[in-house]
CSV table of C-alpha atoms and ligand atoms in Angstrom, one decimal:
chain,number,residue,atom,x,y,z
A,1,MET,CA,197.6,-28.4,81.6
A,2,ILE,CA,194.8,-30.5,80.4
A,3,GLN,CA,191.7,-31.0,82.8
A,4,LYS,CA,191.4,-33.7,85.3
A,5,GLY,CA,188.7,-35.8,83.6
A,6,MET,CA,189.6,-35.2,80.2
A,7,ALA,CA,191.4,-38.3,79.6
A,8,SER,CA,188.8,-40.5,80.9
A,9,LEU,CA,186.1,-38.9,79.0
A,10,CYS,CA,187.9,-39.6,76.0
A,11,ALA,CA,189.0,-43.1,76.5
A,12,LYS,CA,185.6,-44.4,77.7
A,13,ASP,CA,182.5,-45.5,75.4
A,14,SER,CA,179.0,-45.5,77.2
A,15,ILE,CA,177.4,-48.3,74.7
A,16,ASP,CA,174.8,-50.7,75.3
A,17,ARG,CA,176.1,-54.1,75.9
A,18,SER,CA,172.8,-55.6,76.4
A,19,GLY,CA,172.7,-57.5,73.1
A,20,LYS,CA,174.0,-61.0,72.5
A,21,VAL,CA,177.0,-60.1,70.8
A,22,LEU,CA,179.3,-58.3,73.5
A,23,SER,CA,181.8,-56.4,71.5
A,24,HIS,CA,184.3,-54.3,73.1
A,25,THR,CA,184.6,-51.5,70.6
A,26,PRO,CA,181.2,-50.0,69.5
A,27,PRO,CA,179.9,-52.0,66.4
A,28,ILE,CA,179.9,-49.8,63.1
A,29,TYR,CA,175.9,-49.5,62.1
A,30,ALA,CA,176.5,-49.7,58.4
A,31,SER,CA,172.8,-49.3,58.0
A,32,SER,CA,170.8,-46.5,56.3
A,33,THR,CA,167.8,-47.2,58.1
A,34,PHE,CA,166.2,-48.8,61.0
A,35,VAL,CA,163.4,-51.3,62.1
A,36,TYR,CA,160.7,-51.2,64.7
A,37,GLU,CA,158.9,-53.7,66.6
A,38,SER,CA,155.6,-52.3,65.9
A,39,PRO,CA,153.4,-49.7,63.5
A,40,GLU,CA,152.3,-47.8,66.8
A,41,LYS,CA,156.0,-47.4,67.7
A,42,ILE,CA,156.6,-45.8,64.2
A,43,ILE,CA,153.5,-43.8,64.4
A,44,LYS,CA,154.9,-42.1,67.9
A,45,VAL,CA,158.4,-41.5,66.2
A,46,PHE,CA,157.1,-39.9,63.4
A,47,GLU,CA,154.7,-37.6,65.6
A,48,GLY,CA,157.7,-36.6,67.7
A,49,LYS,CA,156.6,-38.4,70.7
A,50,GLU,CA,159.4,-40.9,71.0
A,51,GLU,CA,162.8,-40.8,69.9
A,52,ALA,CA,164.3,-43.7,67.9
A,53,TYR,CA,166.7,-44.3,64.9
A,54,VAL,CA,164.9,-43.8,61.7
A,55,TYR,CA,167.1,-43.1,58.8
A,56,SER,CA,170.8,-42.5,58.9
A,57,ARG,CA,170.6,-39.1,57.6
A,58,TRP,CA,168.6,-38.4,60.7
A,59,SER,CA,171.0,-40.1,63.1
A,60,ASN,CA,172.9,-43.3,63.8
A,61,PRO,CA,174.2,-44.7,67.0
A,62,ASN,CA,177.8,-44.3,65.8
A,63,ILE,CA,177.3,-40.8,65.1
A,64,GLU,CA,175.4,-40.2,68.7
A,65,LEU,CA,178.2,-41.8,70.5
A,66,VAL,CA,180.8,-39.1,69.3
A,67,GLU,CA,178.3,-36.1,69.3
A,68,GLU,CA,177.5,-37.0,73.2
A,69,LYS,CA,181.4,-37.4,73.8
A,70,ILE,CA,182.5,-34.1,72.1
A,71,ALA,CA,179.7,-32.1,73.7
A,72,THR,CA,180.5,-33.4,77.0
A,73,LEU,CA,184.4,-32.5,76.3
A,74,GLU,CA,183.3,-28.9,75.5
A,75,CYS,CA,181.4,-28.5,78.7
A,76,LEU,CA,183.5,-30.5,81.1
A,77,GLY,CA,184.4,-28.5,84.2
A,78,LEU,CA,181.9,-25.7,83.3
A,79,LYS,CA,179.0,-24.6,85.2
A,80,ASP,CA,175.9,-23.1,84.0
A,81,THR,CA,174.3,-19.9,85.1
A,82,ASN,CA,172.2,-22.0,88.2
A,83,GLY,CA,175.7,-23.6,89.2
A,84,ASN,CA,174.9,-27.0,87.8
A,85,THR,CA,177.1,-28.9,85.2
A,86,LEU,CA,176.8,-27.1,81.8
A,87,LYS,CA,175.1,-29.2,79.2
A,88,ALA,CA,175.3,-28.9,75.4
A,89,LYS,CA,174.0,-30.7,72.4
A,90,SER,CA,176.1,-31.4,69.2
A,91,LEU,CA,175.6,-32.6,65.8
A,92,LEU,CA,178.1,-34.4,63.7
A,93,PHE,CA,178.7,-33.3,60.0
A,94,ALA,CA,180.3,-34.8,57.0
A,95,SER,CA,182.9,-32.3,57.2
A,96,GLY,CA,184.0,-29.1,59.1
A,97,MET,CA,182.3,-26.9,56.3
A,98,GLY,CA,179.1,-29.1,56.5
A,99,ALA,CA,179.2,-27.9,60.4
A,100,ILE,CA,180.0,-24.3,59.4
A,101,SER,CA,177.2,-24.2,56.5
A,102,ALA,CA,174.8,-25.5,59.2
A,103,LEU,CA,175.9,-23.0,61.8
A,104,PHE,CA,174.9,-20.0,59.3
A,105,LEU,CA,171.9,-21.9,57.7
A,106,ALA,CA,170.3,-22.3,61.1
A,107,ASN,CA,171.0,-18.9,62.4
A,108,LEU,CA,170.6,-16.5,59.4
A,109,LYS,CA,168.2,-15.5,56.8
A,110,GLN,CA,168.3,-13.1,53.9
A,111,GLY,CA,168.9,-9.6,55.3
A,112,ASP,CA,171.2,-10.5,58.0
A,113,THR,CA,175.0,-9.8,58.2
A,114,ILE,CA,178.0,-11.7,59.9
A,115,ILE,CA,180.8,-9.9,61.2
A,116,THR,CA,184.2,-11.8,61.1
A,117,HIS,CA,188.0,-11.3,60.8
A,118,ASN,CA,190.0,-11.1,57.5
A,119,ASN,CA,192.1,-14.4,58.1
A,120,ILE,CA,189.6,-17.1,58.9
A,121,TYR,CA,190.0,-20.5,57.2
A,122,GLY,CA,189.9,-19.8,53.4
A,123,THR,CA,187.0,-22.3,52.8
A,124,SER,CA,185.1,-20.4,55.1
A,125,THR,CA,185.9,-17.2,53.6
A,126,GLU,CA,184.8,-18.7,50.3
A,127,LEU,CA,181.5,-20.0,51.8
A,128,LEU,CA,180.7,-16.3,52.9
A,129,LYS,CA,181.7,-14.5,50.0
A,130,ASP,CA,180.5,-16.9,47.1
A,131,VAL,CA,177.7,-18.9,48.6
A,132,CYS,CA,176.3,-16.8,51.6
A,133,ASP,CA,176.4,-13.6,49.8
A,134,GLY,CA,174.3,-15.1,46.8
A,135,LEU,CA,171.8,-16.0,49.5
A,136,GLY,CA,171.4,-12.3,50.7
A,137,ILE,CA,173.6,-13.1,53.9
A,138,LYS,CA,176.4,-10.6,53.7
A,139,THR,CA,179.7,-10.4,55.8
A,140,VAL,CA,181.6,-7.7,57.2
A,141,PHE,CA,185.4,-8.5,57.2
A,142,THR,CA,187.5,-6.6,59.8
A,143,ASP,CA,190.3,-6.7,62.1
A,144,PHE,CA,189.3,-8.4,65.2
A,145,SER,CA,192.5,-7.5,67.2
A,146,LYS,CA,191.2,-3.9,68.4
A,147,ILE,CA,187.6,-4.1,70.1
A,148,GLU,CA,186.8,-0.4,69.2
A,149,ASN,CA,187.3,-1.3,65.6
A,150,ILE,CA,184.6,-4.0,65.7
A,151,GLU,CA,182.4,-2.0,67.8
A,152,LYS,CA,182.5,0.6,65.3
A,153,GLN,CA,181.6,-1.7,62.3
A,154,ILE,CA,178.7,-3.1,64.5
A,155,LYS,CA,177.3,0.4,65.0
A,156,GLU,CA,177.6,0.9,61.0
A,157,HIS,CA,175.8,-2.4,60.0
A,158,PRO,CA,172.7,-2.7,62.1
A,159,SER,CA,172.0,-5.9,60.2
A,160,ILE,CA,174.9,-7.7,62.1
A,161,ARG,CA,173.6,-10.6,63.9
A,162,MET,CA,176.4,-13.1,64.2
A,163,MET,CA,180.2,-12.8,65.4
A,164,TYR,CA,182.1,-15.5,64.0
A,165,ILE,CA,185.6,-16.1,65.5
A,166,GLU,CA,188.5,-18.6,64.5
A,167,THR,CA,191.2,-18.4,67.5
A,168,PRO,CA,194.1,-19.5,67.1
A,169,ASN,CA,194.1,-18.8,63.5
A,170,ASN,CA,195.6,-19.9,60.3
A,171,PRO,CA,198.5,-19.5,59.5
A,172,THR,CA,199.9,-16.8,61.8
A,173,LEU,CA,198.4,-18.3,64.9
A,174,SER,CA,196.7,-15.1,66.1
A,175,CYS,CA,194.6,-15.2,69.0
A,176,TYR,CA,191.5,-13.1,69.8
A,177,ASP,CA,190.1,-12.3,73.1
A,178,LEU,CA,187.1,-14.4,73.6
A,179,GLU,CA,186.0,-12.9,76.7
A,180,ALA,CA,186.1,-9.4,75.4
A,181,LEU,CA,184.5,-10.3,72.0
A,182,SER,CA,181.8,-12.3,73.9
A,183,ASP,CA,180.9,-9.4,75.9
A,184,LEU,CA,181.0,-7.0,73.1
A,185,ALA,CA,178.5,-9.5,71.2
A,186,LYS,CA,176.3,-9.8,74.2
A,187,LYS,CA,176.0,-6.0,74.3
A,188,TYR,CA,174.7,-5.7,70.7
A,189,GLY,CA,172.5,-9.0,71.0
A,190,LEU,CA,174.7,-10.9,68.5
A,191,VAL,CA,174.9,-14.7,68.3
A,192,THR,CA,178.7,-15.8,68.9
A,193,ALA,CA,180.4,-18.8,67.3
A,194,VAL,CA,183.9,-20.0,67.5
A,195,ASP,CA,185.9,-22.1,65.3
A,196,ASN,CA,187.8,-24.2,67.8
A,197,THR,CA,189.6,-26.5,65.5
A,198,PHE,CA,193.2,-25.6,66.2
A,199,ALA,CA,193.0,-25.4,70.0
A,200,SER,CA,190.6,-28.9,70.3
A,201,PRO,CA,188.5,-28.9,73.6
A,202,CYS,CA,191.5,-30.1,75.5
A,203,PHE,CA,193.1,-26.5,75.3
A,204,GLN,CA,190.3,-24.3,75.0
A,205,GLN,CA,186.7,-24.3,75.9
A,206,PRO,CA,184.6,-21.2,74.2
A,207,PHE,CA,181.6,-22.0,76.5
A,208,ALA,CA,183.7,-20.9,79.1
A,209,PHE,CA,183.4,-17.1,77.9
A,210,ASP,CA,179.7,-17.8,77.1
A,211,ILE,CA,180.1,-18.4,73.5
A,212,ASP,CA,177.1,-19.7,72.0
A,213,PHE,CA,178.2,-22.1,69.1
A,214,ILE,CA,181.4,-24.1,68.8
A,215,VAL,CA,182.5,-25.6,65.7
A,216,HIS,CA,185.6,-27.9,64.8
A,217,SER,CA,186.7,-29.8,61.6
A,218,THR,CA,186.9,-33.1,63.2
A,219,THR,CA,189.1,-34.0,60.5
A,220,LYS,CA,192.0,-32.4,62.4
A,221,TYR,CA,193.0,-33.0,66.0
A,222,LEU,CA,189.6,-35.0,67.1
A,223,ASN,CA,190.3,-37.5,64.8
A,224,GLY,CA,193.8,-37.1,64.8
A,225,HIS,CA,195.1,-39.6,62.5
A,226,GLY,CA,193.8,-38.1,59.1
A,227,THR,CA,191.7,-41.1,58.3
A,228,ALA,CA,188.1,-39.4,57.8
A,229,LEU,CA,186.6,-36.0,57.2
A,230,GLY,CA,183.9,-34.6,59.6
A,231,GLY,CA,182.9,-31.7,61.5
A,232,ILE,CA,180.8,-31.0,64.7
A,233,LEU,CA,178.5,-28.2,65.6
A,234,ILE,CA,177.7,-27.6,69.6
A,235,SER,CA,175.6,-25.4,71.5
A,236,LYS,CA,174.2,-25.0,75.0
A,237,ASP,CA,170.7,-24.2,73.5
A,238,ILE,CA,169.5,-27.8,73.3
A,239,GLU,CA,166.2,-27.2,71.9
A,240,PHE,CA,167.6,-25.1,69.1
A,241,MET,CA,170.1,-28.0,68.2
A,242,LYS,CA,167.2,-30.8,68.3
A,243,LYS,CA,164.9,-28.9,66.0
A,244,LYS,CA,166.4,-26.0,64.0
A,245,ALA,CA,169.9,-27.2,63.5
A,246,TRP,CA,168.8,-30.9,63.3
A,247,LYS,CA,166.4,-29.9,60.5
A,248,VAL,CA,169.2,-28.1,58.6
A,249,ARG,CA,171.4,-31.3,58.7
A,250,LYS,CA,168.6,-33.5,57.9
A,251,THR,CA,167.6,-31.4,54.9
A,252,ILE,CA,170.7,-30.4,53.3
A,253,GLY,CA,172.1,-34.0,53.8
A,254,ALA,CA,175.6,-33.0,55.2
A,255,CYS,CA,175.6,-36.1,57.6
A,256,CYS,CA,178.7,-38.0,58.5
A,257,SER,CA,179.0,-41.5,57.6
A,258,PRO,CA,178.8,-44.1,60.5
A,259,PHE,CA,182.3,-45.5,59.6
A,260,ASP,CA,183.6,-41.9,59.6
A,261,ALA,CA,182.1,-41.2,63.0
A,262,TRP,CA,183.4,-44.6,64.1
A,263,LEU,CA,186.9,-43.7,63.2
A,264,LEU,CA,186.5,-40.5,64.8
A,265,ASN,CA,185.6,-41.9,68.0
A,266,ASN,CA,188.7,-44.1,67.9
A,267,GLY,CA,190.7,-41.1,67.3
A,268,ILE,CA,189.0,-39.3,70.3
A,269,LYS,CA,190.1,-42.0,72.7
A,270,THR,CA,193.7,-40.8,72.7
A,271,LEU,CA,193.1,-36.8,72.2
A,272,PRO,CA,194.3,-35.7,75.5
A,273,LEU,CA,197.5,-37.8,75.1
A,274,ARG,CA,198.0,-36.5,71.7
A,275,MET,CA,197.4,-33.0,72.3
A,276,GLU,CA,200.0,-32.7,75.3
A,277,LYS,CA,202.7,-34.5,72.9
A,278,HIS,CA,201.8,-32.1,70.1
A,279,ALA,CA,201.9,-28.9,72.3
A,280,ALA,CA,205.2,-30.2,74.0
A,281,ASN,CA,206.9,-31.0,70.6
A,282,ALA,CA,205.5,-27.6,69.3
A,283,LEU,CA,206.9,-25.4,72.2
A,284,GLN,CA,210.5,-27.4,71.7
A,285,ILE,CA,210.6,-26.7,67.9
A,286,ALA,CA,209.3,-23.0,68.2
A,287,GLU,CA,212.3,-22.4,70.7
A,288,PHE,CA,214.7,-24.2,68.4
A,289,LEU,CA,213.4,-22.1,65.3
A,290,GLU,CA,213.6,-18.7,67.4
A,291,ASN,CA,217.2,-19.3,68.0
A,292,HIS,CA,218.0,-20.4,64.5
A,293,PRO,CA,220.1,-17.7,62.2
A,294,ALA,CA,217.8,-18.4,59.3
A,295,VAL,CA,214.5,-17.7,60.9
A,296,THR,CA,213.5,-14.2,61.3
A,297,LYS,CA,210.1,-14.8,63.1
A,298,VAL,CA,208.2,-17.5,64.8
A,299,ASN,CA,204.5,-17.6,65.5
A,300,TYR,CA,203.5,-19.9,68.4
A,301,PRO,CA,200.9,-18.7,71.0
A,302,GLY,CA,203.0,-20.4,73.7
A,303,LEU,CA,206.1,-18.3,73.1
A,304,PRO,CA,206.1,-15.1,75.2
A,305,SER,CA,207.4,-13.2,71.8
A,306,HIS,CA,204.0,-13.9,70.1
A,307,PRO,CA,202.1,-10.5,70.2
A,308,ASN,CA,198.9,-12.5,71.6
A,309,TYR,CA,200.9,-14.5,74.3
A,310,ARG,CA,198.8,-12.8,77.1
A,311,ILE,CA,195.6,-13.8,75.5
A,312,ALA,CA,196.7,-17.1,74.5
A,313,THR,CA,197.4,-17.6,78.4
A,314,LYS,CA,194.4,-16.1,79.7
A,315,GLN,CA,192.1,-18.3,77.5
A,316,MET,CA,193.8,-21.8,76.6
A,317,SER,CA,195.2,-24.2,78.8
A,318,GLY,CA,197.9,-25.4,76.5
A,319,PHE,CA,198.9,-24.0,73.0
A,320,SER,CA,198.5,-26.9,70.7
A,321,GLY,CA,200.6,-28.2,67.9
A,322,MET,CA,200.4,-25.5,65.2
A,323,LEU,CA,203.0,-23.1,64.6
A,324,SER,CA,204.6,-21.0,61.6
A,325,PHE,CA,207.7,-19.1,61.0
A,326,GLU,CA,209.3,-16.8,58.5
A,327,LEU,CA,212.4,-17.7,56.7
A,328,GLN,CA,215.1,-15.1,55.6
A,329,GLY,CA,214.9,-14.9,51.7
A,330,GLY,CA,211.4,-15.3,50.8
A,331,LEU,CA,209.8,-17.3,48.1
A,332,LYS,CA,212.8,-19.0,46.5
A,333,ILE,CA,214.0,-20.1,49.9
A,334,GLY,CA,210.7,-21.4,51.0
A,335,ILE,CA,210.3,-23.6,47.9
A,336,ARG,CA,214.0,-24.6,48.5
A,337,MET,CA,213.3,-25.5,52.0
A,338,MET,CA,210.2,-27.6,51.1
A,339,ASN,CA,212.5,-29.7,48.3
A,340,LYS,CA,214.8,-30.4,51.0
A,341,ILE,CA,212.6,-31.7,53.6
A,342,LYS,CA,212.9,-35.6,53.9
A,343,PHE,CA,211.6,-36.6,57.7
A,344,CYS,CA,208.5,-34.3,57.8
A,345,THR,CA,205.4,-34.5,55.3
A,346,LEU,CA,204.9,-32.0,52.6
A,347,THR,CA,201.1,-31.4,52.5
A,348,ALA,CA,198.5,-29.0,53.4
A,349,THR,CA,196.0,-30.7,56.3
A,350,LEU,CA,197.0,-30.5,60.0
A,351,GLY,CA,196.3,-32.3,63.4
A,352,THR,CA,197.7,-35.8,62.3
A,353,ALA,CA,200.2,-37.9,64.0
A,354,ASP,CA,202.9,-37.2,61.8
A,355,THR,CA,204.5,-33.9,61.5
A,356,LEU,CA,203.3,-32.0,58.2
A,357,ILE,CA,205.0,-29.0,56.7
A,358,GLN,CA,204.0,-26.4,54.1
A,359,HIS,CA,204.8,-23.4,52.5
A,360,PRO,CA,201.6,-21.2,51.9
A,361,ALA,CA,202.9,-18.6,49.3
A,362,SER,CA,203.7,-21.8,46.8
A,363,MET,CA,200.8,-24.0,48.0
A,364,THR,CA,197.6,-23.5,49.8
A,365,HIS,CA,197.6,-19.6,49.1
A,366,ALA,CA,199.5,-19.7,45.7
A,367,THR,CA,196.3,-18.6,43.9
A,368,VAL,CA,195.5,-15.7,46.6
A,369,PRO,CA,197.0,-12.2,45.0
A,370,GLN,CA,200.3,-11.5,46.6
A,371,GLN,CA,198.9,-8.2,48.3
A,372,GLN,CA,195.9,-10.1,49.8
A,373,ARG,CA,198.1,-12.5,51.2
A,374,LEU,CA,200.6,-10.1,52.6
A,375,ALA,CA,197.8,-8.2,54.2
A,376,GLY,CA,196.9,-11.5,55.8
A,377,GLY,CA,200.4,-11.9,57.3
A,378,ILE,CA,201.3,-14.6,54.8
A,379,SER,CA,204.7,-13.6,53.7
A,380,ASN,CA,206.6,-15.1,51.0
A,381,GLY,CA,209.0,-16.9,53.4
A,382,LEU,CA,206.3,-18.1,55.8
A,383,ILE,CA,206.3,-21.9,56.5
A,384,ARG,CA,203.5,-23.5,58.5
A,385,MET,CA,203.9,-26.6,60.5
A,386,SER,CA,201.4,-29.1,62.1
A,387,VAL,CA,204.0,-30.6,64.9
A,388,GLY,CA,203.1,-34.4,65.2
A,389,LEU,CA,204.1,-37.0,67.8
A,390,GLU,CA,207.5,-38.2,66.7
A,391,ASP,CA,210.7,-37.5,68.7
A,392,ALA,CA,211.2,-33.6,68.7
A,393,GLU,CA,214.9,-34.2,67.7
A,394,ASP,CA,214.2,-36.1,64.6
A,395,ILE,CA,211.8,-33.0,63.5
A,396,MET,CA,214.5,-30.6,64.3
A,397,GLU,CA,217.3,-32.6,62.7
A,398,ASP,CA,214.9,-32.4,59.4
A,399,LEU,CA,214.3,-28.7,59.8
A,400,LYS,CA,218.2,-28.1,60.4
A,401,GLN,CA,219.2,-29.8,57.3
A,402,ALA,CA,216.4,-28.3,55.2
A,403,MET,CA,217.5,-24.7,56.3
A,404,LEU,CA,221.2,-25.0,55.5
B,501,PLP,C1,190.1,-27.8,57.9
B,501,PLP,C2,189.3,-26.6,58.7
B,501,PLP,C3,188.0,-26.3,58.4
B,501,PLP,C4,187.3,-27.1,57.4
B,501,PLP,O1,187.0,-28.4,57.6
B,501,PLP,P1,186.9,-29.7,56.6
B,501,PLP,O2,186.7,-30.9,57.3
B,501,PLP,O3,188.0,-29.8,55.7
B,501,PLP,O4,185.7,-29.5,55.9
B,501,PLP,C5,187.3,-25.2,59.2
B,501,PLP,N1,188.3,-24.4,60.0
B,501,PLP,C6,189.3,-24.9,60.2
B,501,PLP,C7,189.9,-24.0,61.3
B,501,PLP,C8,190.2,-26.0,59.6
B,501,PLP,O5,191.4,-26.2,59.9
């Protein structure tokens, strides 16, 4: 169930309508810079005594509108330690990877280490291994399903400063216990961050488990239509976001374009409606696949057969629209199925209105050595689906004919 209030929050824009032209939807501020009434005002802004729009790499009205909306969504229904409504600040980036890069750069320095699990988003792994490593920020990749295992690694590596979690993850939809992980991180003074892309704020609010930072690739469910790249970084530490994280965005220049922010805001208006339908369709398809003779295994956190069903039920209020399944017969059968798909779209992204299907072993993970792929749960016959908003019957018909 999606929380009461989410739908209103998503659909409503709080924009200034005091200008002469009263447009219903927010205008797009396609302007790299902004003007001031007086030089005195500029001085105050540059001295940091007053806030104003200066330059769109610093901020822009379209960007701030979605920043406020997403931060409020992630806090909806949650209280701070004093019993007041939880408040957070977010920053929008050019892409999910922009937000994840800023998370690492704003929090870590040479000599620090991150602990994360083996199967995080491919490009996040590349960022850690091929970019952060060269800057002296190291990563310990481990199995996050056993708390004792993580604790052992933390004890062995005193330079660990951050715990980075992706739940549910890609493509096996494994879920990791946010409450237990947050408690463990606190015990050792680690900063925690969650990539919440797969669940969206509708179905999972990591702040409920006192997680420090949340990131989303807004390219996926938040935008929902595949029209623009974007990423967001959110934290309850408002000062940190205003100073350190903002400085990172300003200096690396990974800012979102006003038009992309505007498209994102348009997408968010229907987020709760879409998420409910994505989840309802995904459950129906997961159940259909579970009963299909050509399918040996279905990974969907909303199925009681999923190994992390208990964790998913504890920390998620819905199970989103991502699932994967294993076909009997391996690589050849997987490729054959992709060739026969007609109604679903053969592509690698996720979170759009239409159903997307892909075969990781021959597509997204084709360059990953087989052994490493298998260790990450990506078998040769694994198929991943981002279940869309169509009639579930049409999706099932297509799967049925493609598996014949
Ligand atoms: C897509 C994705 C990213 C990266 O986001 P981009 O917008 O493509 O840069 C990060 N994490 C997850 C879970 C994703 O699905």
